[in-house]
Every structure is written in structure tokens, then in C-alpha cells.
Short mmCIF file of C-alpha atoms in Angstrom, two decimals:
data_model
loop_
_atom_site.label_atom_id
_atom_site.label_comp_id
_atom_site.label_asym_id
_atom_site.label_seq_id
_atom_site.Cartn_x
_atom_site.Cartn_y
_atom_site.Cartn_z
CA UNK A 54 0.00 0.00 0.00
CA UNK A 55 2.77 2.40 0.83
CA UNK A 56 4.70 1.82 -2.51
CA UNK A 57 1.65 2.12 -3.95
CA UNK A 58 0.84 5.77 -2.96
CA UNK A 59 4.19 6.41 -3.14
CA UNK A 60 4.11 5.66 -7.23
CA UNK A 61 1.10 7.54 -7.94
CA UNK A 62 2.32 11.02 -6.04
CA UNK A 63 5.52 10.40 -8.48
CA UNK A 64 2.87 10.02 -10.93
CA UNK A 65 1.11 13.06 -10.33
CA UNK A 66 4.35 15.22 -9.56
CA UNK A 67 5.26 14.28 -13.19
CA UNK A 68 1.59 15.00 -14.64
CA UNK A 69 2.15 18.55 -13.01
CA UNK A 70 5.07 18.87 -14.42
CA UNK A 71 3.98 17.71 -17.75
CA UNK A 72 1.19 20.25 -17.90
CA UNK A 73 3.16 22.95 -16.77
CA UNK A 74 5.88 22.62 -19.57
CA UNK A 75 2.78 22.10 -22.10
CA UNK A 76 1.72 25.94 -20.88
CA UNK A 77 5.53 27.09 -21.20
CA UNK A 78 6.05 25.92 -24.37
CA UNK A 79 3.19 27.37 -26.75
CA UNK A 80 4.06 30.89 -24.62
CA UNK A 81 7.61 30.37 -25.51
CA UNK A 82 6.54 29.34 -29.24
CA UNK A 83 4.87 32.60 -29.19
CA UNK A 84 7.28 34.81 -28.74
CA UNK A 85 9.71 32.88 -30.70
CA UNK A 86 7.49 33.89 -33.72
CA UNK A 87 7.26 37.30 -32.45
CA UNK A 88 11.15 37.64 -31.81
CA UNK A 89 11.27 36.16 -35.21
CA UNK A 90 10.01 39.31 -36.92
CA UNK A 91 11.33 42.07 -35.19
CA UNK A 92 14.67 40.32 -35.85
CA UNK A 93 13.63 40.66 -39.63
CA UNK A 94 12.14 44.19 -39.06
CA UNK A 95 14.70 46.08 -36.64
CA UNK A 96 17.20 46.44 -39.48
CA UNK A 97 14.63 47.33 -41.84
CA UNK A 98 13.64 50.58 -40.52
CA UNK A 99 16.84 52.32 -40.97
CA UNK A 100 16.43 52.12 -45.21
CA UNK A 101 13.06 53.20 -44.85
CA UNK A 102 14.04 56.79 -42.65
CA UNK A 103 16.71 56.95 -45.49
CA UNK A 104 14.32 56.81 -48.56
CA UNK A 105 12.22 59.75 -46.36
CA UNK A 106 15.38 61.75 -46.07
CA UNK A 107 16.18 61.74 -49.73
CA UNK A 108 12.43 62.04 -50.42
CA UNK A 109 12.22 65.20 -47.95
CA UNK A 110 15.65 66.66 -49.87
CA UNK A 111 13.34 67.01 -52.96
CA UNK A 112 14.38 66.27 -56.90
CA UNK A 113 14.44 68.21 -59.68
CA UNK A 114 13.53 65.05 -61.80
CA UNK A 115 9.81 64.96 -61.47
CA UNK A 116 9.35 61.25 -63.04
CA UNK A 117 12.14 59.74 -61.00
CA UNK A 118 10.92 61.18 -58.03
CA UNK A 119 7.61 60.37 -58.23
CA UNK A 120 8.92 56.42 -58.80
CA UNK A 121 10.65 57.04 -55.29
CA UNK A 122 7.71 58.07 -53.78
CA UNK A 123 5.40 55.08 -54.81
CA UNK A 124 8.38 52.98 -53.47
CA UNK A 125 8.23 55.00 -49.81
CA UNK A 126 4.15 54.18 -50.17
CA UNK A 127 4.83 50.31 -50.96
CA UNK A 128 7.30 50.21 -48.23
CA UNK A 129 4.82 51.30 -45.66
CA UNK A 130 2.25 49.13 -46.38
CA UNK A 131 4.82 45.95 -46.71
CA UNK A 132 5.56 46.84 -42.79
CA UNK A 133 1.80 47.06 -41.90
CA UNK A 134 1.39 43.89 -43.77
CA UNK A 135 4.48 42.82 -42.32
CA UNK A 136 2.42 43.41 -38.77
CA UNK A 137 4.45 46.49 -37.98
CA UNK A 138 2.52 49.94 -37.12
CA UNK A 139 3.89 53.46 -36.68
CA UNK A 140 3.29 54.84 -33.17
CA UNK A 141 1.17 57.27 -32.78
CA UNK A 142 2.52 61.15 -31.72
CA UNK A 143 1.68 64.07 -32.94
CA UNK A 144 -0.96 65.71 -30.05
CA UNK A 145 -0.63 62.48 -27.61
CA UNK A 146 0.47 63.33 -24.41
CA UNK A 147 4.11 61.87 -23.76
CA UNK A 148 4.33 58.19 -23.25
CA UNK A 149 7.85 57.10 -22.18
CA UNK A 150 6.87 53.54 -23.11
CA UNK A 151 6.66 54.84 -26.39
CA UNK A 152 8.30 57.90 -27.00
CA UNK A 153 12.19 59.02 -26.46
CA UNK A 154 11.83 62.63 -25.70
CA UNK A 155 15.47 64.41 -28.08
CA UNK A 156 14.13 67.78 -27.60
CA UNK A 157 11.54 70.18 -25.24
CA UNK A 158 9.94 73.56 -26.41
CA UNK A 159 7.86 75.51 -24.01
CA UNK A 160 4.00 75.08 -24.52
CA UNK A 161 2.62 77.64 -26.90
CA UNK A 162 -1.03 78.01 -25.04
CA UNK A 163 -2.55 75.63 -27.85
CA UNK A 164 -1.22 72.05 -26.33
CA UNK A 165 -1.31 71.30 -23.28
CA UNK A 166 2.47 70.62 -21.50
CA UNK A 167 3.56 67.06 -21.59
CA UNK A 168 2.41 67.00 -25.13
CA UNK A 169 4.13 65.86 -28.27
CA UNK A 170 4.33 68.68 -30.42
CA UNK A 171 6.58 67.11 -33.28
CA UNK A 172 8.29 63.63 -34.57
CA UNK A 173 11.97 63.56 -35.35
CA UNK A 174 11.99 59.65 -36.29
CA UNK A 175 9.10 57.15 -36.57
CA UNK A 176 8.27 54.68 -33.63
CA UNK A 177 7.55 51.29 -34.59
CA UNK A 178 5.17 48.59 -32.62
CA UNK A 179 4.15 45.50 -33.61
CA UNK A 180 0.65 44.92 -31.28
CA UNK A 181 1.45 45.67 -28.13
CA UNK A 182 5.13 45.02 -28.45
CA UNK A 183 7.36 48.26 -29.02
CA UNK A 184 10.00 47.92 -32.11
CA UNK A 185 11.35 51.26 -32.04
CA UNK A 186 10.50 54.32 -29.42
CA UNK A 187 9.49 57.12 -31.70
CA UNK A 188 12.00 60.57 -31.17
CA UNK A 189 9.71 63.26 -30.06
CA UNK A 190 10.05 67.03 -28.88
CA UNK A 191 7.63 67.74 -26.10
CA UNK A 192 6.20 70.65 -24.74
CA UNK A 193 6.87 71.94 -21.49
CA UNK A 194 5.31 74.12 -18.61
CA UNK A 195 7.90 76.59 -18.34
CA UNK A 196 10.15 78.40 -20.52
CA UNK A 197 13.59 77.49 -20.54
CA UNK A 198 15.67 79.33 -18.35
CA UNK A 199 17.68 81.03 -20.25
CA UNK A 200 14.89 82.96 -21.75
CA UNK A 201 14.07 84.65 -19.29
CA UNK A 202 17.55 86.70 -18.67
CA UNK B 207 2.82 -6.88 -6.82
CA UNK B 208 0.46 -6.87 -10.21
CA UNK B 209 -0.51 -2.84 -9.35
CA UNK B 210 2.93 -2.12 -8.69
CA UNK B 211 3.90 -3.23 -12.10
CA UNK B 212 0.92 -1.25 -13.63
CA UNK B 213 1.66 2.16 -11.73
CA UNK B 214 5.59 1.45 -13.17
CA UNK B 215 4.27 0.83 -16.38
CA UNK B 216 1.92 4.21 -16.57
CA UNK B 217 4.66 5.86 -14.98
CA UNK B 218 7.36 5.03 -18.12
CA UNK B 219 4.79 5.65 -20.97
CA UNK B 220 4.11 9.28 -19.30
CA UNK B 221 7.77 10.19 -19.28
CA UNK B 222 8.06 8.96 -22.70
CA UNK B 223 5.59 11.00 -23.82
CA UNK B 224 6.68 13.89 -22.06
CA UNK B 225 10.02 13.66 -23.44
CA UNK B 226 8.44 13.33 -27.26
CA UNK B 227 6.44 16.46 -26.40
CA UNK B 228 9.71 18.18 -25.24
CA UNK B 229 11.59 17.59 -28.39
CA UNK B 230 8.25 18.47 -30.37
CA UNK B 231 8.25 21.43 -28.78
CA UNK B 232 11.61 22.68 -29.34
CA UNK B 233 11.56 21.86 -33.08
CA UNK B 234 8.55 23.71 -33.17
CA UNK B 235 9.52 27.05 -31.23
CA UNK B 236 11.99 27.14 -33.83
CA UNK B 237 9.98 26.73 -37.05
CA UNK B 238 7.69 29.38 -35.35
CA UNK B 239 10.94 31.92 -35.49
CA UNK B 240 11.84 31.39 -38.53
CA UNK B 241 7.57 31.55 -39.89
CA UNK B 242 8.36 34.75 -38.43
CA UNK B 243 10.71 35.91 -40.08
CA UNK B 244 9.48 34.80 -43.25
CA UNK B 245 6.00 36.66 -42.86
CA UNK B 246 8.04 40.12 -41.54
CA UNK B 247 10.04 39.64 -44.72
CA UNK B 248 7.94 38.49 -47.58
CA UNK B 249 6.05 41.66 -48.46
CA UNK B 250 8.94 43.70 -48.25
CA UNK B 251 10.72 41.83 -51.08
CA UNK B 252 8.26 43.83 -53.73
CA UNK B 253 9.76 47.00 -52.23
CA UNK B 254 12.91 46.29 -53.24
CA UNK B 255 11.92 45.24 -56.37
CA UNK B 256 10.39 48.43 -57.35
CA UNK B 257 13.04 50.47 -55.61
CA UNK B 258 15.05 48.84 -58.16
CA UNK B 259 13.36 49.44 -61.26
CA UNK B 260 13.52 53.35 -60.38
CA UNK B 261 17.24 53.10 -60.54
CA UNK B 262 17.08 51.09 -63.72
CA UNK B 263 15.22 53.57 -65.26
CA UNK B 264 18.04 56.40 -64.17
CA UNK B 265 17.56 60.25 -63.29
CA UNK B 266 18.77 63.40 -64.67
CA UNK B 267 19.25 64.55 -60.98
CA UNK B 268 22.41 62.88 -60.06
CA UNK B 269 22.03 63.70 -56.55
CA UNK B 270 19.21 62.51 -55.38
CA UNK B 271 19.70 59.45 -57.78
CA UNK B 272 22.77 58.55 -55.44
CA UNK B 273 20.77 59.35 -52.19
CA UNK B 274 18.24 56.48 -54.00
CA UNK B 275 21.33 54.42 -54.90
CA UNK B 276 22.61 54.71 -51.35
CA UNK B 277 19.25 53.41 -49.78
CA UNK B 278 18.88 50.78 -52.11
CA UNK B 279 22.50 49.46 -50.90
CA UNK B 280 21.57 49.76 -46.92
CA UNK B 281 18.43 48.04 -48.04
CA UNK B 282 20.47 44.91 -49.41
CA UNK B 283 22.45 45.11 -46.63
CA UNK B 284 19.49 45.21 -44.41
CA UNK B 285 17.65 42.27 -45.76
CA UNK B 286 21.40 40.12 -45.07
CA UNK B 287 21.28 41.53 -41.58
CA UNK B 288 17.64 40.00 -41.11
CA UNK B 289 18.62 36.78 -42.31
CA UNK B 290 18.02 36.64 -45.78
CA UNK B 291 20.27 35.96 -48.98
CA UNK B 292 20.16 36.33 -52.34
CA UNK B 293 19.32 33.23 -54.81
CA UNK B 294 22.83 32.05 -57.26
CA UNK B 295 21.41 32.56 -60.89
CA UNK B 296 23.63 33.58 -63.67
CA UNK B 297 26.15 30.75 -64.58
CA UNK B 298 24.34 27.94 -62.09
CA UNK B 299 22.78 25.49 -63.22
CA UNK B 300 18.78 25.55 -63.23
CA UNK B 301 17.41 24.27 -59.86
CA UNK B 302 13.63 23.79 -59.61
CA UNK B 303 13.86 24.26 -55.74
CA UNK B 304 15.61 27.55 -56.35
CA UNK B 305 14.70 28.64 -59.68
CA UNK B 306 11.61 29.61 -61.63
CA UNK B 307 12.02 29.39 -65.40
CA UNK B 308 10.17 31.90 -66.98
CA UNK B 309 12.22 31.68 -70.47
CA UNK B 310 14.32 29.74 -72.19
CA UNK B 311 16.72 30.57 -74.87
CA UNK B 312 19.63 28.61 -77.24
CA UNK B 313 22.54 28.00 -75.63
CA UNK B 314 24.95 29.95 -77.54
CA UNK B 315 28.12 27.55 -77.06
CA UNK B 316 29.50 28.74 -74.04
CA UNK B 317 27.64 27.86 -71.99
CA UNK B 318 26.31 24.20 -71.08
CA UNK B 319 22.21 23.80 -71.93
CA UNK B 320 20.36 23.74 -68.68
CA UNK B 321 21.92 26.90 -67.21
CA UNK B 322 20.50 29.80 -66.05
CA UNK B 323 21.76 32.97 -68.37
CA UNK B 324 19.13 35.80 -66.97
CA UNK B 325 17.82 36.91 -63.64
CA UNK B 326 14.81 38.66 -64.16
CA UNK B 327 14.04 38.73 -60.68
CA UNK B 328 15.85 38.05 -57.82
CA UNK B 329 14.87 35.31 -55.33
CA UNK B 330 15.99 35.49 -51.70
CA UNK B 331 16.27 32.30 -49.23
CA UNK B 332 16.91 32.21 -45.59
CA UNK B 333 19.62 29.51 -44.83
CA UNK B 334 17.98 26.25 -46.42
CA UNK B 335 14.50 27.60 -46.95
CA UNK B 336 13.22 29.29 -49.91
CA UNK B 337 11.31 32.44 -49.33
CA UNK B 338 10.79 33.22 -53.06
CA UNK B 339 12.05 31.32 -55.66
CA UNK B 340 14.10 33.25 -58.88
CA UNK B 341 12.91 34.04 -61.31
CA UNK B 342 15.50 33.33 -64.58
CA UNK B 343 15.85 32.29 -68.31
CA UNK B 344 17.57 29.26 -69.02
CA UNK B 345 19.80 28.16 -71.77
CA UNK B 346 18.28 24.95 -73.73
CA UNK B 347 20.21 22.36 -75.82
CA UNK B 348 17.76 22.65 -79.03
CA UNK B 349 17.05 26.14 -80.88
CA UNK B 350 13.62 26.57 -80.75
CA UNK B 351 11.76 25.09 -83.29
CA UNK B 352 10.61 27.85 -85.29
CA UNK B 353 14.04 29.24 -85.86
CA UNK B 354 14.57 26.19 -88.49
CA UNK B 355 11.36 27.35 -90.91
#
């Protein structure tokens, strides 16, 4: 009777177990096909702020330039296919989750402080998962100092 | 002595299982990284592709045609980073598992029939698997037929 009870505790010590790597492993699988495409994505964003640079430059070749554009357009829909979307910032109130704050200008009256008031570089998520922070200036309560000597 | 034997026995085909699931699982969480990648990747292949025809088509504004040029060779570079590599064509051989043969043309002596002579559009693979096959024309051993009328 003893080995008995004995054998079936071991039993149910390696059911738990059993279940409990079951639950792991389609988490881990999961994120394995998440890490999977921001791996693929990360290095993509770089050429993509590039093509915006040279489109933002301008051309004097209207036909050429319009190809580069439709290119730019293609590209951001192959990263919202791809399952990536731009973060939102423009008139959202600071999120240090999602933005990296490069610059701050005092509040004009017309946003509120703690607002984003322009976007230096795109942020990139993918659902709830953050690619990229998005570079932001935001606007402050006070002057800076050293406009008011 | 007879439920002993049973518990033992129930006991060994539970670990067995368990240690099928566990190597399931980690072939699995793999595949799932790479499906990944492959999904983040796939759409963005037509971008290049069109990026591409702009610069075949050339500019009369030589500097923003190199600012194009320039992106075009951080986006190569970008799709190697993420994993992915660039289908042999010209001078290989023609390989069905690589290789889509969209025309064929007489080999012209110096090369053996069956290889590939034109890339009309690259294909990419990451490591072993194929994430779009090549498209190529391939040299054949016979001129075509209507060349002898």
C-alpha cells in the first residue's frame, strides 16, 4: 500500500510537471514567432528613414521622383502587412513607453504641457510590443531658463 | 505486486511521452521563429523590387539618384542583416527548388544547356528555406523550333 501511494504522487508530480511545460512551451513558441520578426524588421527601418530623407531633400527630376515616392508608399504598407505599425505622436500626451523625448519647447497656449508637439523619427510597434521608441520634442510648462535673462 | 507493475508501467509511458512532447516542442519554437521571419520579410521583397526598377530607369538629378542608390544598398544590406540571402542565378545550373524558369533561350556555345543565363528577378532564401524562388531564363540544348522554318 505504501509503494503504492508512493508511485502515484511520483505520478502526479510528473503529470504537473507535464502540464506545466505544455503551458511554457506554446508561450515560448509565441514569442519565438514574435522575436522572429522584429529580428527581420529592426534592421529594416533604418532604409526606410533613409528613402524619407532623400524624399524630404526634394528632386528636380519629377518622373524619377515620383517612382521614389510610390516605393516610400509600398514600403509602408509591406511593414503594416508585415504586422508592424507606426506609433502614434503628434498631439498624444508623452508616453515614455513609447516615445524618447530628443528635444523640449515651451507650450505655446494651444497644447497642453507634456504633449508631443513634433516627430523627429518614426516609432515602430508590432501589437502591443514596441519595435522602435518614436524621437519626439515635447512641450513643457515653463520656458527654458535662459529665456528669461 | 500486479498494481505495482501497472503504476511502473503508466509511470514510463508518461515520461516517454513527455520527453516526445519536449523535443516536439523545441523543433517547433523554432519553425515558429523562422515563420516569423518569413512573414516580416515576404512583403517587403516587392519594395525592393520596385526600388530597383527606379534606378534602372536612371535620373537626370544625379544627386538625389545617389541618395536612391545609397538606400537601395543599406536596403540589401538590411535584408542580409535579417537573415536573408540572395538566390545564385547567372552561370548555375537551373534548380527547380531555387529557380523559376520563366524563359528559355539557345545556348549559344558557351555555356552548357540547362543553365540559367538571366535573372529577371531576384529570389531570396533564408539559410535552407526558400522564401521566393528566382525568377530566370535558361539556356536549352535545341534552338527553338521555329528558328529552323
Amino acid at each position: 500500500m505504501d509503494t503504492h501511494t508512493e508511485a502515484d504522487e511520483r505520478h502526479l508530480r510528473l503529470r504537473a510537471d507535464f502540464d506545466n511545460f505544455r503551458r511554457r512551451a506554446a508561450k515560448e513558441c509565441e514569442s519565438a514567432q514574435r522575436e522572429g520578426r522584429r529580428a527581420a524588421l529592426l534592421p529594416l527601418l533604418p532604409v526606410l528613414d533613409t528613402l524619407e530623407r532623400a524624399l524630404h531633400a526634394g528632386s528636380t527630376d519629377r518622373e524619377f521622383y515620383d517612382g521614389v515616392a510610390a516605393t516610400h508608399r509600398l514600403f509602408m504598407a509591406a511593414l503594416r502587412e508585415a504586422g508592424a505599425v507606426p506609433v502614434d505622436t503628434i498631439g498624444k500626451p508623452f508616453d515614455p513607453n513609447l516615445h524618447e523625448a530628443v528635444a523640449a519647447v515651451p507650450a505655446d497656449g494651444t497644447v497642453a504641457p507634456g504633449t508631443v508637439v513634433r516627430e523627429v523619427q518614426r516609432g515602430w510597434r508590432i501589437g502591443d510590443e514596441l519595435l522602435r521608441p518614436a524621437q519626439v520634442v515635447v512641450a513643457t510648462a515653463q520656458e527654458p531658463a535662459d529665456q528669461w535673462r
